[in-house]
PDB file of C-alpha atoms and ligand atoms in Angstrom:
ATOM      1  CA  MET A   1      78.805  76.539  93.207  1.00  0.00           C
ATOM      2  CA  ASP A   2      82.191  75.222  94.360  1.00  0.00           C
ATOM      3  CA  LEU A   3      84.536  78.170  93.918  1.00  0.00           C
ATOM      4  CA  GLY A   4      87.576  75.892  93.964  1.00  0.00           C
ATOM      5  CA  ILE A   5      89.464  77.918  96.569  1.00  0.00           C
ATOM      6  CA  LYS A   6      89.074  75.732  99.660  1.00  0.00           C
ATOM      7  CA  GLY A   7      92.320  75.739 101.651  1.00  0.00           C
ATOM      8  CA  LYS A   8      93.690  78.926 100.033  1.00  0.00           C
ATOM      9  CA  ARG A   9      94.997  81.688 102.303  1.00  0.00           C
ATOM     10  CA  GLY A  10      93.666  85.228 102.098  1.00  0.00           C
ATOM     11  CA  LEU A  11      93.977  88.695 103.617  1.00  0.00           C
ATOM     12  CA  VAL A  12      90.899  90.877 103.952  1.00  0.00           C
ATOM     13  CA  CYS A  13      91.560  94.426 105.159  1.00  0.00           C
ATOM     14  CA  ALA A  14      89.151  96.644 107.116  1.00  0.00           C
ATOM     15  CA  ALA A  15      86.935  93.644 107.802  1.00  0.00           C
ATOM     16  CA  SER A  16      85.404  93.858 111.285  1.00  0.00           C
ATOM     17  CA  LYS A  17      82.114  95.003 109.740  1.00  0.00           C
ATOM     18  CA  GLY A  18      80.499  96.279 106.566  1.00  0.00           C
ATOM     19  CA  LEU A  19      81.747  95.349 103.102  1.00  0.00           C
ATOM     20  CA  GLY A  20      85.105  93.977 104.276  1.00  0.00           C
ATOM     21  CA  ARG A  21      83.344  91.626 106.659  1.00  0.00           C
ATOM     22  CA  GLY A  22      80.950  90.591 103.891  1.00  0.00           C
ATOM     23  CA  CYS A  23      83.967  89.604 101.780  1.00  0.00           C
ATOM     24  CA  ALA A  24      85.620  87.766 104.681  1.00  0.00           C
ATOM     25  CA  GLU A  25      82.423  85.808 105.427  1.00  0.00           C
ATOM     26  CA  ALA A  26      81.972  84.741 101.800  1.00  0.00           C
ATOM     27  CA  LEU A  27      85.618  83.713 101.390  1.00  0.00           C
ATOM     28  CA  ALA A  28      85.485  81.776 104.666  1.00  0.00           C
ATOM     29  CA  GLU A  29      82.319  80.045 103.457  1.00  0.00           C
ATOM     30  CA  ALA A  30      84.295  78.990 100.369  1.00  0.00           C
ATOM     31  CA  GLY A  31      86.917  77.442 102.676  1.00  0.00           C
ATOM     32  CA  VAL A  32      89.593  80.159 102.609  1.00  0.00           C
ATOM     33  CA  ASN A  33      91.762  80.566 105.737  1.00  0.00           C
ATOM     34  CA  LEU A  34      92.023  84.244 106.553  1.00  0.00           C
ATOM     35  CA  VAL A  35      93.917  87.054 108.177  1.00  0.00           C
ATOM     36  CA  ILE A  36      91.471  89.901 108.793  1.00  0.00           C
ATOM     37  CA  ASN A  37      92.236  93.408 109.938  1.00  0.00           C
ATOM     38  CA  SER A  38      90.715  96.549 111.365  1.00  0.00           C
ATOM     39  CA  ARG A  39      91.796  99.087 113.985  1.00  0.00           C
ATOM     40  CA  THR A  40      89.584  98.274 116.984  1.00  0.00           C
ATOM     41  CA  GLU A  41      91.009  95.208 118.735  1.00  0.00           C
ATOM     42  CA  ALA A  42      87.817  94.008 120.443  1.00  0.00           C
ATOM     43  CA  ASP A  43      85.792  94.206 117.216  1.00  0.00           C
ATOM     44  CA  ILE A  44      88.280  92.425 114.973  1.00  0.00           C
ATOM     45  CA  THR A  45      88.905  89.701 117.563  1.00  0.00           C
ATOM     46  CA  ARG A  46      85.175  89.055 117.955  1.00  0.00           C
ATOM     47  CA  THR A  47      84.603  89.067 114.199  1.00  0.00           C
ATOM     48  CA  ALA A  48      87.448  86.602 113.641  1.00  0.00           C
ATOM     49  CA  ARG A  49      86.041  84.242 116.277  1.00  0.00           C
ATOM     50  CA  GLU A  50      82.518  84.435 114.801  1.00  0.00           C
ATOM     51  CA  ILE A  51      83.684  83.791 111.228  1.00  0.00           C
ATOM     52  CA  ALA A  52      85.959  80.919 112.284  1.00  0.00           C
ATOM     53  CA  GLU A  53      83.170  79.265 114.283  1.00  0.00           C
ATOM     54  CA  ARG A  54      80.575  79.707 111.543  1.00  0.00           C
ATOM     55  CA  HIS A  55      82.688  78.398 108.648  1.00  0.00           C
ATOM     56  CA  GLY A  56      85.292  76.127 110.252  1.00  0.00           C
ATOM     57  CA  VAL A  57      88.321  77.922 108.831  1.00  0.00           C
ATOM     58  CA  GLU A  58      91.306  79.599 110.509  1.00  0.00           C
ATOM     59  CA  VAL A  59      90.814  83.355 110.958  1.00  0.00           C
ATOM     60  CA  ILE A  60      93.644  85.421 112.462  1.00  0.00           C
ATOM     61  CA  PRO A  61      92.703  88.943 113.593  1.00  0.00           C
ATOM     62  CA  VAL A  62      95.221  91.801 113.428  1.00  0.00           C
ATOM     63  CA  ALA A  63      94.280  95.132 115.020  1.00  0.00           C
ATOM     64  CA  ALA A  64      96.160  97.740 112.978  1.00  0.00           C
ATOM     65  CA  ASP A  65      95.653 100.844 110.879  1.00  0.00           C
ATOM     66  CA  ILE A  66      96.087  99.549 107.325  1.00  0.00           C
ATOM     67  CA  THR A  67      96.787 103.073 106.039  1.00  0.00           C
ATOM     68  CA  THR A  68     100.105 103.261 107.926  1.00  0.00           C
ATOM     69  CA  ASP A  69     103.441 101.598 107.106  1.00  0.00           C
ATOM     70  CA  GLU A  70     103.614 100.204 110.624  1.00  0.00           C
ATOM     71  CA  GLY A  71     100.073  98.803 110.501  1.00  0.00           C
ATOM     72  CA  ARG A  72     100.605  97.174 107.123  1.00  0.00           C
ATOM     73  CA  ALA A  73     103.899  95.651 108.296  1.00  0.00           C
ATOM     74  CA  ARG A  74     102.133  93.929 111.205  1.00  0.00           C
ATOM     75  CA  VAL A  75      99.318  92.665 108.996  1.00  0.00           C
ATOM     76  CA  LEU A  76     101.760  91.358 106.377  1.00  0.00           C
ATOM     77  CA  GLU A  77     103.856  89.631 109.030  1.00  0.00           C
ATOM     78  CA  ALA A  78     100.773  87.771 110.287  1.00  0.00           C
ATOM     79  CA  MET A  79      99.798  86.895 106.719  1.00  0.00           C
ATOM     80  CA  GLY A  80     103.039  85.600 105.230  1.00  0.00           C
ATOM     81  CA  ASP A  81     102.269  84.336 101.714  1.00  0.00           C
ATOM     82  CA  ALA A  82      98.759  85.045 100.465  1.00  0.00           C
ATOM     83  CA  ASP A  83      96.777  83.569  97.597  1.00  0.00           C
ATOM     84  CA  ILE A  84      94.001  86.139  97.898  1.00  0.00           C
ATOM     85  CA  LEU A  85      94.095  89.831  98.824  1.00  0.00           C
ATOM     86  CA  VAL A  86      91.092  92.085  99.419  1.00  0.00           C
ATOM     87  CA  THR A  87      92.146  95.692  99.956  1.00  0.00           C
ATOM     88  CA  ASN A  88      89.865  98.065 101.843  1.00  0.00           C
ATOM     89  CA  ALA A  89      90.004 100.974 104.301  1.00  0.00           C
ATOM     90  CA  GLY A  90      87.577 103.521 105.684  1.00  0.00           C
ATOM     91  CA  GLY A  91      86.385 106.143 103.195  1.00  0.00           C
ATOM     92  CA  PRO A  92      87.343 109.840 103.366  1.00  0.00           C
ATOM     93  CA  PRO A  93      84.904 112.324 104.939  1.00  0.00           C
ATOM     94  CA  PRO A  94      82.460 114.310 102.781  1.00  0.00           C
ATOM     95  CA  GLY A  95      83.039 118.007 102.220  1.00  0.00           C
ATOM     96  CA  ASN A  96      83.318 120.840  99.738  1.00  0.00           C
ATOM     97  CA  TRP A  97      85.886 120.978  96.905  1.00  0.00           C
ATOM     98  CA  GLN A  98      87.000 124.467  97.953  1.00  0.00           C
ATOM     99  CA  ASP A  99      87.902 123.466 101.494  1.00  0.00           C
ATOM    100  CA  TRP A 100      90.224 120.469 101.094  1.00  0.00           C
ATOM    101  CA  SER A 101      93.866 121.128 101.880  1.00  0.00           C
ATOM    102  CA  ARG A 102      96.932 119.366 100.508  1.00  0.00           C
ATOM    103  CA  GLU A 103      97.046 117.364 103.759  1.00  0.00           C
ATOM    104  CA  ASP A 104      93.417 116.239 103.260  1.00  0.00           C
ATOM    105  CA  PHE A 105      94.267 114.989  99.771  1.00  0.00           C
ATOM    106  CA  ILE A 106      97.442 113.240 100.961  1.00  0.00           C
ATOM    107  CA  ARG A 107      95.495 111.501 103.747  1.00  0.00           C
ATOM    108  CA  ALA A 108      92.830 110.288 101.300  1.00  0.00           C
ATOM    109  CA  ILE A 109      95.401 109.164  98.724  1.00  0.00           C
ATOM    110  CA  ASP A 110      97.372 107.325 101.436  1.00  0.00           C
ATOM    111  CA  ALA A 111      94.247 105.563 102.688  1.00  0.00           C
ATOM    112  CA  ASN A 112      92.340 104.803  99.503  1.00  0.00           C
ATOM    113  CA  MET A 113      95.069 104.510  96.909  1.00  0.00           C
ATOM    114  CA  LEU A 114      98.604 104.023  98.196  1.00  0.00           C
ATOM    115  CA  SER A 115      97.811 101.528 100.965  1.00  0.00           C
ATOM    116  CA  ALA A 116      96.193  99.221  98.381  1.00  0.00           C
ATOM    117  CA  VAL A 117      99.162  99.720  96.045  1.00  0.00           C
ATOM    118  CA  ALA A 118     101.611  98.877  98.865  1.00  0.00           C
ATOM    119  CA  LEU A 119      99.708  95.704  99.768  1.00  0.00           C
ATOM    120  CA  MET A 120      99.692  94.575  96.136  1.00  0.00           C
ATOM    121  CA  GLN A 121     103.409  95.332  95.836  1.00  0.00           C
ATOM    122  CA  ALA A 122     104.027  93.199  98.933  1.00  0.00           C
ATOM    123  CA  LEU A 123     101.849  90.196  98.079  1.00  0.00           C
ATOM    124  CA  VAL A 124     101.430  89.930  94.301  1.00  0.00           C
ATOM    125  CA  PRO A 125     105.075  88.968  93.534  1.00  0.00           C
ATOM    126  CA  GLY A 126     104.652  85.835  95.683  1.00  0.00           C
ATOM    127  CA  MET A 127     101.375  85.017  93.917  1.00  0.00           C
ATOM    128  CA  MET A 128     103.167  85.359  90.574  1.00  0.00           C
ATOM    129  CA  ASP A 129     105.984  83.055  91.737  1.00  0.00           C
ATOM    130  CA  ARG A 130     103.420  80.438  92.770  1.00  0.00           C
ATOM    131  CA  GLY A 131     101.409  80.905  89.557  1.00  0.00           C
ATOM    132  CA  TRP A 132      98.059  81.736  91.140  1.00  0.00           C
ATOM    133  CA  GLY A 133      96.502  84.736  92.868  1.00  0.00           C
ATOM    134  CA  ARG A 134      93.409  86.898  93.146  1.00  0.00           C
ATOM    135  CA  VAL A 135      93.191  90.544  94.220  1.00  0.00           C
ATOM    136  CA  VAL A 136      89.991  92.477  94.750  1.00  0.00           C
ATOM    137  CA  ASN A 137      90.256  96.173  95.578  1.00  0.00           C
ATOM    138  CA  ILE A 138      87.169  97.660  97.185  1.00  0.00           C
ATOM    139  CA  THR A 139      86.823 101.058  95.529  1.00  0.00           C
ATOM    140  CA  SER A 140      83.519 102.862  94.847  1.00  0.00           C
ATOM    141  CA  GLY A 141      80.906 103.608  92.226  1.00  0.00           C
ATOM    142  CA  SER A 142      82.379 107.109  92.453  1.00  0.00           C
ATOM    143  CA  VAL A 143      85.106 106.067  89.988  1.00  0.00           C
ATOM    144  CA  ARG A 144      82.392 105.673  87.306  1.00  0.00           C
ATOM    145  CA  ALA A 145      80.241 108.659  88.310  1.00  0.00           C
ATOM    146  CA  PRO A 146      81.593 111.246  90.762  1.00  0.00           C
ATOM    147  CA  ILE A 147      79.818 111.914  94.051  1.00  0.00           C
ATOM    148  CA  SER A 148      80.273 115.658  94.535  1.00  0.00           C
ATOM    149  CA  VAL A 149      80.562 115.711  98.338  1.00  0.00           C
ATOM    150  CA  LEU A 150      83.050 112.824  98.215  1.00  0.00           C
ATOM    151  CA  GLY A 151      85.670 114.574  96.081  1.00  0.00           C
ATOM    152  CA  LEU A 152      88.499 113.151  98.172  1.00  0.00           C
ATOM    153  CA  SER A 153      87.186 109.654  97.466  1.00  0.00           C
ATOM    154  CA  ASN A 154      86.614 110.413  93.748  1.00  0.00           C
ATOM    155  CA  THR A 155      90.223 111.547  93.476  1.00  0.00           C
ATOM    156  CA  ALA A 156      92.049 108.854  95.421  1.00  0.00           C
ATOM    157  CA  ARG A 157      90.063 105.900  94.089  1.00  0.00           C
ATOM    158  CA  THR A 158      90.364 106.995  90.481  1.00  0.00           C
ATOM    159  CA  GLY A 159      94.134 107.010  90.985  1.00  0.00           C
ATOM    160  CA  LEU A 160      94.002 103.425  92.245  1.00  0.00           C
ATOM    161  CA  THR A 161      91.800 102.477  89.289  1.00  0.00           C
ATOM    162  CA  GLY A 162      94.411 103.792  86.857  1.00  0.00           C
ATOM    163  CA  PHE A 163      97.181 101.900  88.622  1.00  0.00           C
ATOM    164  CA  VAL A 164      95.219  98.635  88.538  1.00  0.00           C
ATOM    165  CA  ALA A 165      94.333  99.086  84.864  1.00  0.00           C
ATOM    166  CA  GLY A 166      98.028  98.930  84.030  1.00  0.00           C
ATOM    167  CA  MET A 167      99.449  96.462  86.565  1.00  0.00           C
ATOM    168  CA  SER A 168      96.644  93.894  86.246  1.00  0.00           C
ATOM    169  CA  ARG A 169      97.686  93.290  82.633  1.00  0.00           C
ATOM    170  CA  GLN A 170     101.316  92.848  83.691  1.00  0.00           C
ATOM    171  CA  VAL A 171     100.588  90.075  86.189  1.00  0.00           C
ATOM    172  CA  ALA A 172      97.757  88.156  84.483  1.00  0.00           C
ATOM    173  CA  GLY A 173     100.213  85.960  82.583  1.00  0.00           C
ATOM    174  CA  LYS A 174     101.386  84.523  85.905  1.00  0.00           C
ATOM    175  CA  GLY A 175      97.886  83.445  86.953  1.00  0.00           C
ATOM    176  CA  VAL A 176      97.114  86.518  89.051  1.00  0.00           C
ATOM    177  CA  CYS A 177      93.791  88.269  88.421  1.00  0.00           C
ATOM    178  CA  VAL A 178      93.484  91.789  89.827  1.00  0.00           C
ATOM    179  CA  ASN A 179      90.105  93.531  89.710  1.00  0.00           C
ATOM    180  CA  ASN A 180      88.205  96.282  91.468  1.00  0.00           C
ATOM    181  CA  LEU A 181      84.793  95.872  93.069  1.00  0.00           C
ATOM    182  CA  LEU A 182      82.764  99.097  93.109  1.00  0.00           C
ATOM    183  CA  PRO A 183      80.049  99.415  95.744  1.00  0.00           C
ATOM    184  CA  GLY A 184      77.039 101.557  95.059  1.00  0.00           C
ATOM    185  CA  ILE A 185      75.033 102.149  98.224  1.00  0.00           C
ATOM    186  CA  HIS A 186      75.171  99.227 100.648  1.00  0.00           C
ATOM    187  CA  ALA A 187      73.547  99.070 104.073  1.00  0.00           C
ATOM    188  CA  THR A 188      76.546  99.538 106.363  1.00  0.00           C
ATOM    189  CA  ASP A 189      77.621 102.038 109.037  1.00  0.00           C
ATOM    190  CA  ARG A 190      79.281 104.090 106.282  1.00  0.00           C
ATOM    191  CA  ALA A 191      75.935 104.393 104.443  1.00  0.00           C
ATOM    192  CA  ASP A 192      74.246 105.359 107.744  1.00  0.00           C
ATOM    193  CA  SER A 193      76.776 108.094 108.358  1.00  0.00           C
ATOM    194  CA  LEU A 194      76.379 109.480 104.812  1.00  0.00           C
ATOM    195  CA  ASP A 195      72.565 109.346 105.204  1.00  0.00           C
ATOM    196  CA  THR A 196      72.895 111.224 108.493  1.00  0.00           C
ATOM    197  CA  GLY A 197      74.884 113.942 106.670  1.00  0.00           C
ATOM    198  CA  VAL A 198      72.209 114.221 103.969  1.00  0.00           C
ATOM    199  CA  ALA A 199      69.456 114.358 106.631  1.00  0.00           C
ATOM    200  CA  LYS A 200      71.235 117.192 108.462  1.00  0.00           C
ATOM    201  CA  ALA A 201      71.994 119.165 105.301  1.00  0.00           C
ATOM    202  CA  GLN A 202      68.420 118.875 103.969  1.00  0.00           C
ATOM    203  CA  GLY A 203      66.464 119.041 107.256  1.00  0.00           C
ATOM    204  CA  LEU A 204      65.126 115.483 106.872  1.00  0.00           C
ATOM    205  CA  THR A 205      64.805 112.577 109.279  1.00  0.00           C
ATOM    206  CA  LEU A 206      67.282 109.733 108.785  1.00  0.00           C
ATOM    207  CA  GLU A 207      64.447 107.553 107.435  1.00  0.00           C
ATOM    208  CA  GLU A 208      63.452 110.241 104.919  1.00  0.00           C
ATOM    209  CA  ALA A 209      67.040 110.686 103.772  1.00  0.00           C
ATOM    210  CA  ARG A 210      67.393 106.907 103.355  1.00  0.00           C
ATOM    211  CA  ALA A 211      64.108 106.625 101.442  1.00  0.00           C
ATOM    212  CA  GLN A 212      65.219 109.452  99.170  1.00  0.00           C
ATOM    213  CA  ARG A 213      68.488 107.674  98.333  1.00  0.00           C
ATOM    214  CA  GLN A 214      66.810 104.290  97.955  1.00  0.00           C
ATOM    215  CA  ALA A 215      64.443 105.815  95.406  1.00  0.00           C
ATOM    216  CA  THR A 216      67.468 106.533  93.177  1.00  0.00           C
ATOM    217  CA  ILE A 217      68.233 102.783  92.907  1.00  0.00           C
ATOM    218  CA  PRO A 218      66.253 100.666  90.395  1.00  0.00           C
ATOM    219  CA  THR A 219      66.100  97.750  92.862  1.00  0.00           C
ATOM    220  CA  GLY A 220      64.544 100.165  95.401  1.00  0.00           C
ATOM    221  CA  THR A 221      66.842  98.860  98.140  1.00  0.00           C
ATOM    222  CA  TYR A 222      70.391  99.232  99.313  1.00  0.00           C
ATOM    223  CA  GLY A 223      72.796  96.387  98.676  1.00  0.00           C
ATOM    224  CA  THR A 224      74.025  94.318 101.612  1.00  0.00           C
ATOM    225  CA  PRO A 225      77.458  93.133 102.761  1.00  0.00           C
ATOM    226  CA  GLU A 226      76.278  89.617 101.771  1.00  0.00           C
ATOM    227  CA  ASP A 227      75.598  90.738  98.166  1.00  0.00           C
ATOM    228  CA  PHE A 228      79.002  92.343  98.070  1.00  0.00           C
ATOM    229  CA  GLY A 229      80.836  89.419  99.659  1.00  0.00           C
ATOM    230  CA  ALA A 230      79.338  86.904  97.237  1.00  0.00           C
ATOM    231  CA  THR A 231      80.602  88.898  94.250  1.00  0.00           C
ATOM    232  CA  CYS A 232      84.021  89.305  95.856  1.00  0.00           C
ATOM    233  CA  ALA A 233      84.289  85.559  96.484  1.00  0.00           C
ATOM    234  CA  PHE A 234      83.385  84.864  92.852  1.00  0.00           C
ATOM    235  CA  LEU A 235      86.119  87.258  91.668  1.00  0.00           C
ATOM    236  CA  CYS A 236      88.504  85.232  93.849  1.00  0.00           C
ATOM    237  CA  SER A 237      87.313  81.894  92.452  1.00  0.00           C
ATOM    238  CA  GLN A 238      88.977  79.515  90.009  1.00  0.00           C
ATOM    239  CA  GLN A 239      86.126  80.316  87.603  1.00  0.00           C
ATOM    240  CA  ALA A 240      87.162  83.995  87.480  1.00  0.00           C
ATOM    241  CA  ARG A 241      90.511  83.277  85.781  1.00  0.00           C
ATOM    242  CA  PHE A 242      89.560  85.256  82.657  1.00  0.00           C
ATOM    243  CA  ILE A 243      88.359  88.361  84.536  1.00  0.00           C
ATOM    244  CA  VAL A 244      91.295  90.797  84.543  1.00  0.00           C
ATOM    245  CA  GLY A 245      91.542  94.530  85.228  1.00  0.00           C
ATOM    246  CA  GLN A 246      87.791  95.004  85.450  1.00  0.00           C
ATOM    247  CA  ASN A 247      85.750  97.437  87.518  1.00  0.00           C
ATOM    248  CA  VAL A 248      82.705  95.499  88.646  1.00  0.00           C
ATOM    249  CA  LEU A 249      79.939  97.859  89.681  1.00  0.00           C
ATOM    250  CA  LEU A 250      77.493  96.545  92.262  1.00  0.00           C
ATOM    251  CA  ASP A 251      74.866  99.245  92.595  1.00  0.00           C
ATOM    252  CA  GLY A 252      71.395  97.842  91.927  1.00  0.00           C
ATOM    253  CA  GLY A 253      71.371  99.588  88.545  1.00  0.00           C
ATOM    254  CA  ALA A 254      71.795 103.076  90.048  1.00  0.00           C
ATOM    255  CA  LEU A 255      74.280 104.237  87.389  1.00  0.00           C
ATOM    256  CA  ASN A 256      72.070 104.928  84.389  1.00  0.00           C
ATOM    257  CA  VAL A 257      74.368 103.987  81.497  1.00  0.00           C
ATOM    258  CA  THR A 258      74.190 101.615  78.550  1.00  0.00           C
ATOM    259  CA  ILE A 259      77.609 100.023  79.099  1.00  0.00           C
TER     260      ILE A 259
HETATM  261  P1  NAP B   1      82.011 100.519 107.445  1.00  0.00           P
HETATM  262  O1  NAP B   1      80.773  99.729 107.566  1.00  0.00           O
HETATM  263  O2  NAP B   1      82.124 101.832 108.148  1.00  0.00           O
HETATM  264  O3  NAP B   1      83.221  99.565 107.881  1.00  0.00           O
HETATM  265  C1  NAP B   1      84.531 100.030 107.793  1.00  0.00           C
HETATM  266  C2  NAP B   1      85.471  98.924 108.287  1.00  0.00           C
HETATM  267  O4  NAP B   1      86.790  99.341 108.025  1.00  0.00           O
HETATM  268  C3  NAP B   1      85.405  98.660 109.780  1.00  0.00           C
HETATM  269  O5  NAP B   1      85.704  97.310 110.024  1.00  0.00           O
HETATM  270  C4  NAP B   1      86.515  99.566 110.321  1.00  0.00           C
HETATM  271  O6  NAP B   1      86.914  99.122 111.610  1.00  0.00           O
HETATM  272  C5  NAP B   1      87.558  99.352 109.233  1.00  0.00           C
HETATM  273  N1  NAP B   1      88.529 100.433 109.062  1.00  0.00           N
HETATM  274  C6  NAP B   1      88.268 101.748 108.845  1.00  0.00           C
HETATM  275  N2  NAP B   1      89.414 102.429 108.700  1.00  0.00           N
HETATM  276  C7  NAP B   1      90.420 101.514 108.818  1.00  0.00           C
HETATM  277  C8  NAP B   1      91.844 101.612 108.780  1.00  0.00           C
HETATM  278  N3  NAP B   1      92.451 102.785 108.596  1.00  0.00           N
HETATM  279  N4  NAP B   1      92.576 100.478 108.941  1.00  0.00           N
HETATM  280  C9  NAP B   1      91.965  99.291 109.135  1.00  0.00           C
HETATM  281  N5  NAP B   1      90.620  99.143 109.196  1.00  0.00           N
HETATM  282  C10 NAP B   1      89.865 100.251 109.039  1.00  0.00           C
HETATM  283  O7  NAP B   1      82.338 100.875 105.893  1.00  0.00           O
HETATM  284  P2  NAP B   1      81.844 100.107 104.561  1.00  0.00           P
HETATM  285  O8  NAP B   1      80.508 100.627 104.180  1.00  0.00           O
HETATM  286  O9  NAP B   1      82.051  98.667 104.708  1.00  0.00           O
HETATM  287  O10 NAP B   1      82.845 100.723 103.490  1.00  0.00           O
HETATM  288  C11 NAP B   1      84.058 100.100 103.124  1.00  0.00           C
HETATM  289  C12 NAP B   1      84.712 100.949 102.044  1.00  0.00           C
HETATM  290  O11 NAP B   1      83.834 101.008 100.908  1.00  0.00           O
HETATM  291  C13 NAP B   1      84.965 102.382 102.470  1.00  0.00           C
HETATM  292  O12 NAP B   1      86.151 102.863 101.898  1.00  0.00           O
HETATM  293  C14 NAP B   1      83.781 103.129 101.882  1.00  0.00           C
HETATM  294  O13 NAP B   1      84.050 104.488 101.647  1.00  0.00           O
HETATM  295  C15 NAP B   1      83.583 102.363 100.585  1.00  0.00           C
HETATM  296  N6  NAP B   1      82.226 102.517 100.046  1.00  0.00           N
HETATM  297  C16 NAP B   1      81.159 102.132 100.762  1.00  0.00           C
HETATM  298  C17 NAP B   1      79.890 102.309 100.235  1.00  0.00           C
HETATM  299  C18 NAP B   1      78.657 101.886 101.000  1.00  0.00           C
HETATM  300  O14 NAP B   1      77.546 102.199 100.548  1.00  0.00           O
HETATM  301  N7  NAP B   1      78.753 101.222 102.120  1.00  0.00           N
HETATM  302  C19 NAP B   1      79.735 102.871  98.971  1.00  0.00           C
HETATM  303  C20 NAP B   1      80.863 103.244  98.249  1.00  0.00           C
HETATM  304  C21 NAP B   1      82.114 103.064  98.805  1.00  0.00           C
HETATM  305  P3  NAP B   1      87.726 100.121 112.619  1.00  0.00           P
HETATM  306  O15 NAP B   1      86.989 101.425 112.616  1.00  0.00           O
HETATM  307  O16 NAP B   1      87.722  99.418 113.931  1.00  0.00           O
HETATM  308  O17 NAP B   1      89.096 100.236 112.022  1.00  0.00           O
END
């Protein structure tokens, strides 16, 4: 399907690997010129080169911490005007609800709520002026069903979800569609590190821990960055113009609900 976004310009945050990279690859395949970001210079530079070579688009890497004002300023300077924004950052560490301090909550809220809000505040007004834009916030299935050990993530991402619910309706009239894309379990380094935690806590091998989590998913497999990227690119397409303020769950059917 032609997504109708060839030649658009997009920013994908936290994109040297995993879900962010999946989104960057799929947008590049659709012909979008990109700025991509992550903290480790060598990784983001290599990823940008690989994506540019594979898809024949311009990909500018910016090594910066997207959760800081300074990092975001550098990324935004490289971007200039954007038609498409994909917000993302590393997830907070697992833990116990009794142990998290105010500072832990502030860090998680900065990373997984306020950095996305700041990026939207910076880029969406320009999209509105030009009459077209797409924003996809990578959140988590944890906004639909909490993951107990990821209370910091549950908290911060639910805050972002509430913000998007309101603002997406305020900008849709100017041709800007803002939605959230909720990963269930996808095969990335983040999933490996959570599986390693489960293995340690339950005295299992990594393979056993993975098999145990896979058995909770109706598809019997984890999702992939490619699955995730394809959905993200569709949400950024011309065809998605009527999808506004939604929380699209991509979890292989793991959340057992009727709607
Ligand atoms: P991943 O494979 O570990 O990749 C994380 C990417 O983000 C890397 O490119 C990393 O590069 C970059 N990054 C991390 N912190 C950053 C920061 N502060 N500023 C800029 N870049 C940063 O993780 P993932 O699985 O793709 O997960 C992406 C997001 O989805 C996370 O928030 C995660 O919690 C959430 N999520 C994932 C799953 C899943 O199953 N994979 C499920 C639910 C939610 P550098 O380290 O070099 O910066």
